[in-house]
Short mmCIF file of C-alpha atoms and ligand atoms in Angstrom, two decimals:
data_model
loop_
_atom_site.label_atom_id
_atom_site.label_comp_id
_atom_site.label_asym_id
_atom_site.label_seq_id
_atom_site.Cartn_x
_atom_site.Cartn_y
_atom_site.Cartn_z
CA MET A 1 0.45 57.00 81.99
CA ASP A 2 3.43 56.37 79.70
CA LYS A 3 3.15 54.22 76.59
CA PHE A 4 5.68 52.61 74.29
CA LEU A 5 5.41 53.05 70.56
CA ILE A 6 7.25 50.38 68.57
CA GLN A 7 7.78 50.09 64.81
CA GLY A 8 8.51 46.39 64.35
CA GLY A 9 10.63 44.44 61.95
CA VAL A 10 14.11 45.79 62.72
CA PRO A 11 16.75 43.18 63.74
CA LEU A 12 18.60 44.02 66.96
CA GLU A 13 22.29 44.53 66.30
CA GLY A 14 25.32 45.60 68.32
CA GLU A 15 25.68 45.37 72.07
CA ILE A 16 23.50 45.80 75.15
CA ALA A 17 24.82 46.01 78.71
CA VAL A 18 22.92 44.35 81.53
CA SER A 19 22.07 46.15 84.81
CA GLY A 20 22.27 44.81 88.36
CA ALA A 21 19.59 42.28 89.33
CA LYS A 22 16.43 43.83 90.75
CA ASN A 23 15.54 40.60 92.56
CA SER A 24 18.94 40.54 94.20
CA ALA A 25 19.01 44.23 95.04
CA LEU A 26 15.66 44.04 96.88
CA PRO A 27 16.70 41.48 99.55
CA VAL A 28 20.20 42.96 99.70
CA LEU A 29 18.72 46.37 100.57
CA ALA A 30 16.54 44.74 103.24
CA ALA A 31 19.62 42.97 104.65
CA CYS A 32 21.20 46.37 105.36
CA LEU A 33 18.68 46.78 108.20
CA LEU A 34 20.56 44.06 110.11
CA THR A 35 23.41 46.40 111.08
CA SER A 36 23.73 49.89 112.55
CA GLU A 37 26.83 50.42 110.40
CA LYS A 38 26.99 51.76 106.86
CA VAL A 39 26.62 49.31 103.95
CA THR A 40 27.76 50.38 100.48
CA LEU A 41 26.13 48.75 97.46
CA GLU A 42 27.25 48.96 93.84
CA ARG A 43 25.20 48.21 90.71
CA ILE A 44 21.79 48.74 92.32
CA PRO A 45 19.49 49.22 89.30
CA PRO A 46 17.55 52.50 89.31
CA VAL A 47 14.14 50.90 88.72
CA ARG A 48 10.83 51.65 90.38
CA ASP A 49 10.75 48.65 92.77
CA ILE A 50 14.14 49.68 94.11
CA ALA A 51 12.90 53.24 94.68
CA THR A 52 9.97 51.75 96.62
CA MET A 53 12.30 49.61 98.75
CA GLN A 54 14.52 52.64 99.45
CA LYS A 55 11.43 54.58 100.51
CA LEU A 56 10.50 51.72 102.85
CA LEU A 57 14.00 51.63 104.37
CA GLY A 58 13.77 55.41 104.89
CA HIS A 59 10.41 54.94 106.64
CA VAL A 60 11.95 52.32 108.92
CA GLY A 61 14.74 54.71 109.90
CA ALA A 62 17.60 54.14 107.45
CA ARG A 63 19.64 56.98 105.94
CA VAL A 64 19.72 56.20 102.23
CA GLY A 65 22.29 57.87 99.97
CA ARG A 66 22.68 57.52 96.21
CA ALA A 67 25.49 58.87 94.05
CA ASP A 68 27.17 57.63 90.85
CA GLY A 69 25.31 54.31 90.82
CA ARG A 70 26.39 53.62 94.43
CA VAL A 71 23.84 53.31 97.21
CA THR A 72 24.67 53.63 100.90
CA ILE A 73 22.38 52.54 103.71
CA GLU A 74 22.99 53.40 107.33
CA THR A 75 20.43 52.43 109.96
CA ALA A 76 21.78 53.67 113.28
CA GLN A 77 18.41 52.91 114.85
CA ILE A 78 15.14 51.38 113.77
CA ALA A 79 12.59 54.19 114.11
CA HIS A 80 9.45 52.30 113.02
CA SER A 81 9.54 48.51 112.69
CA GLU A 82 6.69 48.63 110.22
CA ALA A 83 6.07 48.18 106.49
CA PRO A 84 2.84 50.11 105.81
CA TYR A 85 0.16 49.05 103.34
CA GLU A 86 0.78 52.07 101.03
CA LEU A 87 4.23 50.68 100.20
CA VAL A 88 3.54 46.93 100.36
CA LYS A 89 0.54 47.18 98.03
CA THR A 90 2.78 48.61 95.29
CA MET A 91 5.52 46.04 95.85
CA ARG A 92 5.03 42.68 97.53
CA ALA A 93 8.77 42.23 98.02
CA SER A 94 8.37 44.74 100.89
CA SER A 95 7.66 41.65 103.00
CA LEU A 96 11.44 41.05 102.81
CA VAL A 97 11.87 43.44 105.76
CA LEU A 98 9.95 41.05 108.05
CA GLY A 99 12.93 38.80 108.87
CA PRO A 100 15.51 41.60 109.26
CA LEU A 101 13.24 43.72 111.51
CA VAL A 102 12.37 40.86 113.90
CA ALA A 103 16.04 39.85 114.02
CA ARG A 104 17.32 43.37 114.65
CA CYS A 105 14.72 44.75 117.06
CA GLY A 106 12.51 41.84 118.13
CA ARG A 107 9.40 43.18 116.47
CA ALA A 108 7.92 43.76 113.02
CA ARG A 109 4.57 44.84 111.68
CA VAL A 110 4.28 44.20 107.96
CA SER A 111 1.18 44.67 105.85
CA LEU A 112 -0.08 41.58 104.05
CA PRO A 113 0.50 42.10 100.35
CA GLY A 114 -2.93 40.99 99.12
CA GLY A 115 -3.60 39.66 95.62
CA CYS A 116 -1.27 39.85 92.66
CA ALA A 117 -1.78 39.72 88.89
CA ILE A 118 0.14 36.45 88.52
CA GLY A 119 -1.20 34.38 91.43
CA ALA A 120 -2.25 34.40 95.08
CA ARG A 121 1.32 34.60 96.38
CA PRO A 122 0.77 34.18 100.12
CA ILE A 123 3.60 34.65 102.63
CA ASN A 124 2.58 31.81 104.97
CA LEU A 125 5.94 30.04 104.51
CA HIS A 126 7.88 33.14 105.63
CA VAL A 127 5.68 33.26 108.73
CA ALA A 128 5.96 29.52 109.51
CA GLY A 129 9.76 29.78 109.25
CA LEU A 130 9.91 32.73 111.65
CA GLU A 131 7.70 30.87 114.11
CA ARG A 132 10.19 27.98 114.06
CA LEU A 133 12.85 30.55 115.02
CA GLY A 134 10.79 31.53 118.07
CA ALA A 135 8.81 34.53 116.83
CA GLN A 136 5.20 34.87 117.94
CA VAL A 137 3.21 35.87 114.93
CA ARG A 138 -0.38 37.03 114.67
CA GLN A 139 -2.43 38.53 111.90
CA GLU A 140 -4.56 41.57 112.63
CA HIS A 141 -6.13 44.36 110.59
CA GLY A 142 -4.39 43.21 107.40
CA TYR A 143 -0.97 43.16 109.06
CA ILE A 144 1.39 40.40 110.15
CA GLU A 145 2.74 41.23 113.59
CA ALA A 146 5.78 39.28 114.70
CA GLU A 147 7.43 39.55 118.09
CA ALA A 148 10.51 37.98 119.63
CA PRO A 149 11.25 40.16 122.67
CA HIS A 150 14.03 37.85 123.85
CA GLY A 151 15.50 37.36 120.40
CA LEU A 152 15.24 34.55 117.84
CA HIS A 153 16.84 31.13 118.27
CA GLY A 154 18.23 28.71 115.70
CA ALA A 155 16.01 25.85 114.47
CA GLU A 156 15.52 23.39 111.66
CA VAL A 157 13.16 24.76 109.04
CA HIS A 158 11.81 22.64 106.21
CA PHE A 159 10.00 24.66 103.55
CA ASP A 160 6.89 22.87 102.25
CA ARG A 161 7.67 24.27 98.84
CA ILE A 162 10.56 26.22 97.45
CA THR A 163 10.20 29.95 97.98
CA VAL A 164 12.78 32.50 96.85
CA THR A 165 11.96 35.51 99.04
CA GLY A 166 10.89 33.12 101.83
CA THR A 167 14.39 31.62 101.85
CA GLU A 168 15.95 35.10 101.79
CA ASP A 169 13.68 36.39 104.58
CA LEU A 170 14.51 33.46 106.83
CA LEU A 171 18.20 33.59 106.05
CA MET A 172 18.25 37.25 107.11
CA ALA A 173 16.42 36.39 110.33
CA ALA A 174 18.69 33.43 111.11
CA VAL A 175 22.01 35.31 110.89
CA LEU A 176 21.30 37.14 114.19
CA ALA A 177 19.46 34.23 115.91
CA ARG A 178 21.10 32.37 118.84
CA GLY A 179 22.54 29.04 117.71
CA GLU A 180 22.33 27.11 114.45
CA THR A 181 19.56 27.25 111.86
CA VAL A 182 19.27 24.74 109.04
CA ILE A 183 17.00 25.60 106.12
CA TYR A 184 15.92 22.55 104.11
CA ASN A 185 14.32 22.72 100.66
CA ALA A 186 15.85 26.19 100.28
CA ALA A 187 15.68 28.11 97.00
CA ARG A 188 18.90 27.83 94.95
CA GLU A 189 18.47 31.00 92.91
CA PRO A 190 21.60 33.11 92.25
CA GLU A 191 19.85 35.96 94.08
CA VAL A 192 19.79 33.88 97.29
CA VAL A 193 23.52 33.32 96.89
CA ASP A 194 24.04 37.05 96.39
CA VAL A 195 22.25 37.95 99.63
CA ALA A 196 24.25 35.27 101.48
CA SER A 197 27.40 36.72 100.00
CA LEU A 198 26.62 40.23 101.34
CA LEU A 199 25.62 38.79 104.74
CA SER A 200 28.93 36.88 104.93
CA LYS A 201 30.84 40.10 104.18
CA MET A 202 28.89 41.66 107.08
CA GLY A 203 30.15 38.91 109.39
CA ALA A 204 27.41 36.26 109.12
CA GLU A 205 28.33 32.56 109.19
CA ILE A 206 26.52 30.82 106.33
CA GLU A 207 27.21 27.56 104.51
CA GLY A 208 25.44 25.99 101.57
CA ALA A 209 23.80 29.01 99.90
CA GLY A 210 23.01 27.94 96.34
CA SER A 211 22.18 24.39 97.48
CA SER A 212 18.93 23.04 98.95
CA THR A 213 20.32 23.02 102.50
CA ILE A 214 21.61 26.22 104.07
CA ARG A 215 23.27 26.23 107.50
CA VAL A 216 23.55 29.44 109.49
CA ARG A 217 25.41 29.91 112.77
CA GLY A 218 23.96 32.99 114.39
CA VAL A 219 26.29 35.84 115.39
CA GLU A 220 25.75 38.67 117.86
CA ARG A 221 26.15 41.54 115.46
CA LEU A 222 26.89 42.36 111.84
CA HIS A 223 29.09 45.16 110.59
CA SER A 224 29.65 47.42 107.58
CA ALA A 225 30.46 45.98 104.15
CA THR A 226 30.69 46.85 100.47
CA HIS A 227 29.01 44.66 97.88
CA THR A 228 28.33 44.63 94.14
CA ILE A 229 24.99 43.19 93.01
CA ILE A 230 25.04 40.35 90.45
CA ALA A 231 23.85 40.88 86.86
CA ASP A 232 20.14 40.66 86.15
CA ARG A 233 19.71 37.26 84.49
CA ILE A 234 16.09 38.00 83.57
CA GLU A 235 16.98 41.26 81.84
CA ALA A 236 19.84 39.49 80.02
CA GLY A 237 17.51 36.66 78.98
CA THR A 238 14.93 39.16 77.71
CA PHE A 239 17.51 40.78 75.39
CA LEU A 240 18.80 37.41 74.18
CA MET A 241 15.29 36.37 73.20
CA ALA A 242 14.63 39.77 71.58
CA ALA A 243 17.68 39.22 69.36
CA ALA A 244 16.65 35.68 68.40
CA LEU A 245 13.10 36.84 67.69
CA THR A 246 14.13 39.73 65.42
CA ARG A 247 16.79 37.61 63.65
CA GLY A 248 19.37 39.98 65.03
CA ASP A 249 23.04 39.77 65.92
CA LEU A 250 23.55 40.94 69.50
CA LEU A 251 26.18 40.79 72.21
CA VAL A 252 24.65 40.88 75.69
CA LYS A 253 27.40 42.15 77.98
CA GLY A 254 27.89 42.10 81.73
CA CYS A 255 25.76 39.00 82.35
CA VAL A 256 26.57 35.63 83.95
CA PRO A 257 26.05 32.82 81.37
CA GLU A 258 26.17 30.31 84.22
CA HIS A 259 22.90 31.78 85.56
CA LEU A 260 21.23 31.44 82.15
CA ARG A 261 21.95 27.77 81.35
CA ALA A 262 18.32 26.63 80.98
CA LEU A 263 17.44 29.51 78.64
CA LEU A 264 20.62 29.20 76.55
CA ALA A 265 19.89 25.50 75.98
CA LYS A 266 16.33 26.26 74.84
CA LEU A 267 17.48 29.09 72.56
CA SER A 268 19.96 26.75 70.86
CA GLN A 269 17.30 24.04 70.48
CA ALA A 270 15.04 26.66 68.92
CA GLY A 271 17.68 27.26 66.28
CA ALA A 272 19.38 30.46 67.47
CA ASP A 273 23.13 30.63 67.27
CA VAL A 274 24.24 31.15 70.88
CA THR A 275 27.87 31.52 71.97
CA GLU A 276 29.28 32.44 75.33
CA GLN A 277 31.96 35.11 75.07
CA GLY A 278 34.06 34.60 78.17
CA PRO A 279 32.63 34.68 81.69
CA ASP A 280 30.36 37.70 81.25
CA ALA A 281 28.85 37.96 77.79
CA VAL A 282 26.65 35.98 75.43
CA HIS A 283 26.42 36.48 71.69
CA VAL A 284 23.21 35.51 69.94
CA ARG A 285 22.46 35.43 66.25
CA GLY A 286 19.07 34.59 64.81
CA ARG A 287 19.61 32.50 61.71
CA GLY A 288 17.33 30.37 59.56
CA LYS A 289 13.90 29.44 60.82
CA LEU A 290 13.02 29.23 64.49
CA LYS A 291 11.86 25.79 65.66
CA SER A 292 9.25 25.21 68.35
CA VAL A 293 10.45 23.85 71.69
CA ASP A 294 8.54 22.99 74.85
CA VAL A 295 9.39 24.58 78.17
CA THR A 296 8.28 23.96 81.73
CA THR A 297 9.05 26.59 84.34
CA GLU A 298 10.84 25.38 87.43
CA GLU A 299 12.83 26.70 90.33
CA HIS A 300 16.49 27.44 89.59
CA PRO A 301 18.41 25.88 87.88
CA GLY A 302 15.29 25.05 85.84
CA PHE A 303 13.70 27.40 83.32
CA ALA A 304 12.76 30.62 85.17
CA THR A 305 9.10 31.60 85.38
CA ASP A 306 10.28 35.21 84.93
CA LEU A 307 11.35 34.31 81.36
CA GLN A 308 8.20 32.38 80.43
CA ALA A 309 6.22 35.31 78.96
CA GLN A 310 9.12 36.41 76.76
CA PHE A 311 9.68 32.81 75.58
CA MET A 312 6.02 32.62 74.58
CA ALA A 313 6.50 35.68 72.36
CA LEU A 314 9.51 33.94 70.78
CA MET A 315 7.54 30.74 70.15
CA THR A 316 4.85 32.60 68.18
CA ARG A 317 7.47 32.94 65.42
CA ALA A 318 8.70 29.32 65.63
CA GLU A 319 7.62 26.55 63.31
CA GLY A 320 5.47 23.88 64.95
CA ILE A 321 3.69 23.47 68.27
CA SER A 322 5.27 24.61 71.50
CA ILE A 323 3.84 23.61 74.87
CA ILE A 324 4.65 26.05 77.64
CA THR A 325 3.88 24.80 81.14
CA GLU A 326 3.84 27.20 84.07
CA THR A 327 4.35 25.42 87.40
CA ILE A 328 5.31 28.27 89.74
CA PHE A 329 2.39 30.72 89.52
CA GLU A 330 -1.22 29.81 88.83
CA ASN A 331 -2.17 32.82 86.71
CA ARG A 332 0.86 33.82 84.71
CA PHE A 333 -0.57 33.75 81.18
CA MET A 334 -2.13 37.23 80.93
CA HIS A 335 0.25 38.09 78.08
CA ALA A 336 -1.14 35.20 75.96
CA LEU A 337 -4.38 37.10 75.38
CA GLU A 338 -2.55 40.27 74.36
CA LEU A 339 -0.21 38.28 72.09
CA ALA A 340 -3.32 36.78 70.49
CA ARG A 341 -4.50 40.33 69.72
CA MET A 342 -1.30 40.67 67.71
CA GLY A 343 -2.13 37.54 65.73
CA ALA A 344 -0.52 34.79 67.81
CA ASN A 345 -2.18 31.40 67.82
CA ILE A 346 -2.22 30.40 71.49
CA ARG A 347 -4.62 28.07 73.32
CA LEU A 348 -4.68 28.06 77.10
CA GLU A 349 -5.45 24.82 78.93
CA GLY A 350 -5.01 25.19 82.68
CA ARG A 351 -1.33 25.56 83.39
CA GLN A 352 -0.36 25.02 79.76
CA ALA A 353 -0.20 27.38 76.80
CA ILE A 354 -0.12 25.70 73.42
CA VAL A 355 1.49 27.97 70.86
CA ALA A 356 1.16 27.11 67.16
CA GLY A 357 3.56 28.88 64.85
CA PRO A 358 4.90 30.52 62.96
CA THR A 359 2.48 33.44 62.84
CA GLN A 360 3.32 36.84 61.42
CA LEU A 361 2.56 39.15 64.32
CA SER A 362 0.95 42.43 63.42
CA GLY A 363 1.24 45.63 65.43
CA ALA A 364 -1.71 46.45 67.68
CA GLU A 365 -2.66 48.41 70.79
CA VAL A 366 -2.00 46.19 73.79
CA ILE A 367 -1.96 46.55 77.56
CA ALA A 368 0.82 45.48 79.91
CA SER A 369 -0.56 43.50 82.86
CA ASP A 370 2.58 42.78 84.89
CA LEU A 371 6.33 43.19 84.68
CA ARG A 372 7.36 40.19 82.55
CA ALA A 373 4.13 40.23 80.51
CA SER A 374 5.10 43.76 79.47
CA ALA A 375 8.52 42.55 78.39
CA SER A 376 6.88 39.86 76.28
CA LEU A 377 4.73 42.49 74.53
CA VAL A 378 7.80 44.62 73.83
CA LEU A 379 9.43 41.59 72.19
CA ALA A 380 6.32 40.87 70.15
CA GLY A 381 6.20 44.53 69.08
CA LEU A 382 9.81 44.39 67.91
CA ALA A 383 8.99 41.39 65.69
CA ALA A 384 5.57 42.55 64.46
CA GLN A 385 4.71 44.17 61.19
CA GLY A 386 3.69 47.78 61.69
CA GLU A 387 3.16 49.78 64.84
CA THR A 388 2.51 48.47 68.34
CA THR A 389 1.40 50.67 71.23
CA ILE A 390 1.89 49.27 74.72
CA ASP A 391 -0.12 50.92 77.46
CA ARG A 392 0.67 50.89 81.21
CA VAL A 393 4.41 50.55 80.81
CA TYR A 394 4.81 51.51 84.47
CA HIS A 395 4.82 47.75 84.97
CA ILE A 396 8.00 47.42 82.94
CA ASP A 397 9.60 50.38 84.75
CA ARG A 398 9.35 48.37 87.98
CA GLY A 399 12.10 46.05 86.87
CA TYR A 400 13.87 47.11 83.65
CA GLU A 401 16.29 50.03 83.62
CA LYS A 402 15.58 52.24 80.58
CA ILE A 403 14.62 49.28 78.41
CA GLU A 404 13.59 51.51 75.51
CA THR A 405 16.94 53.35 75.52
CA LYS A 406 18.89 50.09 75.63
CA LEU A 407 16.86 48.54 72.79
CA ALA A 408 17.03 51.72 70.71
CA GLY A 409 20.82 51.59 71.11
CA ALA A 410 20.71 48.22 69.33
CA GLY A 411 18.62 49.62 66.46
CA ALA A 412 15.07 49.06 67.70
CA ARG A 413 12.53 51.69 66.75
CA ILE A 414 10.93 52.18 70.12
CA ARG A 415 10.03 55.35 71.97
CA ARG A 416 8.23 56.38 75.11
CA MET A 417 5.21 58.63 74.92
CA LYS A 418 4.51 60.57 78.10
C1 EPZ B 501 10.40 35.71 93.62
O1 EPZ B 501 9.08 35.91 94.10
C2 EPZ B 501 10.66 36.79 92.60
N1 EPZ B 501 10.55 38.08 93.25
C3 EPZ B 501 9.68 36.67 91.44
O2 EPZ B 501 10.01 37.64 90.47
C4 EPZ B 501 9.82 35.28 90.82
O3 EPZ B 501 8.86 35.12 89.82
C5 EPZ B 501 9.61 34.22 91.90
O4 EPZ B 501 10.53 34.44 93.01
C6 EPZ B 501 9.84 32.80 91.39
O5 EPZ B 501 11.12 32.68 90.86
C7 EPZ B 501 11.60 38.56 93.94
O6 EPZ B 501 12.64 37.92 94.06
C8 EPZ B 501 11.45 39.90 94.56
P1 EPZ B 501 8.22 32.39 95.57
P2 EPZ B 501 8.60 35.15 95.40
O7 EPZ B 501 7.99 32.63 97.03
O8 EPZ B 501 9.73 34.92 96.30
C9 EPZ B 501 4.20 30.05 96.64
C10 EPZ B 501 9.55 39.28 88.82
O9 EPZ B 501 8.90 39.28 87.75
N2 EPZ B 501 4.38 30.53 98.02
O10 EPZ B 501 9.45 31.66 95.19
O11 EPZ B 501 7.41 35.90 95.92
C11 EPZ B 501 3.91 31.18 95.66
O12 EPZ B 501 2.55 31.57 95.67
C12 EPZ B 501 9.00 38.59 90.06
O13 EPZ B 501 10.62 39.87 88.96
C13 EPZ B 501 3.51 30.13 99.00
O14 EPZ B 501 2.58 29.36 98.76
O15 EPZ B 501 8.14 33.77 94.81
C14 EPZ B 501 4.38 30.59 94.36
O16 EPZ B 501 3.37 29.80 93.82
C15 EPZ B 501 7.59 38.15 89.94
N3 EPZ B 501 3.71 30.60 100.27
C16 EPZ B 501 5.57 29.72 94.78
O17 EPZ B 501 5.40 29.49 96.19
C17 EPZ B 501 4.73 31.44 100.60
O18 EPZ B 501 4.86 31.83 101.78
C18 EPZ B 501 6.95 30.32 94.55
O19 EPZ B 501 6.94 31.67 95.01
C19 EPZ B 501 5.62 31.83 99.58
C20 EPZ B 501 5.42 31.37 98.30
#
């Protein structure tokens, strides 16, 4: 298993370019199953979760091509309308093929994902939505089996709580359903808008993506399209916080500042010097002392749960008490215990982490427990005195493209040990 070795204490300087968004690319790849024609996708990040999704599409019957950062998907026919356990257990987002498969061929068999390091993460809301659209769904032998032999029909769906992949799954099912579907309490994440944007290019009729109410008029078929994935706002946010934490001077290029509003506001309040440079770059300079700020994770446009772990690392170096409240997932504080091993003063009380700072972090051997927790440990390692070894970095490879190469390009002393 690979490890990262980090010598801390070097400010990040220069520029880092952001990759395409993993959480956009995953549903966008699944959406390609909705047509028999070829879909061409640009800026798909070459990370492990994407490789898993491509493997799943191949299993289902798609021809997947990759050259020069461009991915093509052509699914003339669905060969197996199934997402097997071997793939779903390594990536829960595999359940994103549920909606497209039922919509395209009237049947899907998708393994239940099971537990996850950050919370229970059931998919009951995806299932309830599909049932509203006329699918008959049963659970057997660890699989969800959905059938709609006569096709899906439009319906009003009100999500009990906001779900990102649930909204995407249902949106993909609704585009080929007969009649109109209205999704209430829909997720407003930029990734939902990106999937809707590809679907519209393929001929779908969608209104309201990015708001809480999405209307879809079903069409008979979708056709080929070319689409470029949006920038990864979580990767961008991770680099911005790394620069603030190391008192660096960094330009994060190829991002969408509009998607990062909540984080940029918190970074400024914490005392970092943050300036937007046009529509696709943010410059951050760590100056003076960092001040503690409270954050509460929320659905977009609130503060993203996927940035919470990295923000906790930042707050260990800030003066005062910071209260970090996690409202989306019930168990997303695994990094707190590892940060404590590096000297952080963090108390956990239910859904809150109380961080008292500033503490001088010191390098230690730590273990990555999930994707964003790993990113938080990398940040802590960059700011710590001495050497940090991070084990199980396969977690970080699921969602960050060559993070060590990008950080090293900005001066960080980080290397991968095989
Ligand atoms: C997406 O997960 C992201 N994954 C996650 O990113 C992200 O943390 C999360 O949204 C929240 O922003 C992808 O986009 C592939 P949810 P998702 O359904 O869709 C509960 C990362 O690090 N819920 O919005 O699975 C659920 O348990 C990952 O890149 C149900 O109860 O999250 C959670 O408490 C991790 N029933 C809440 O809703 C359901 O059927 C929000 O989850 C669905 C969800």
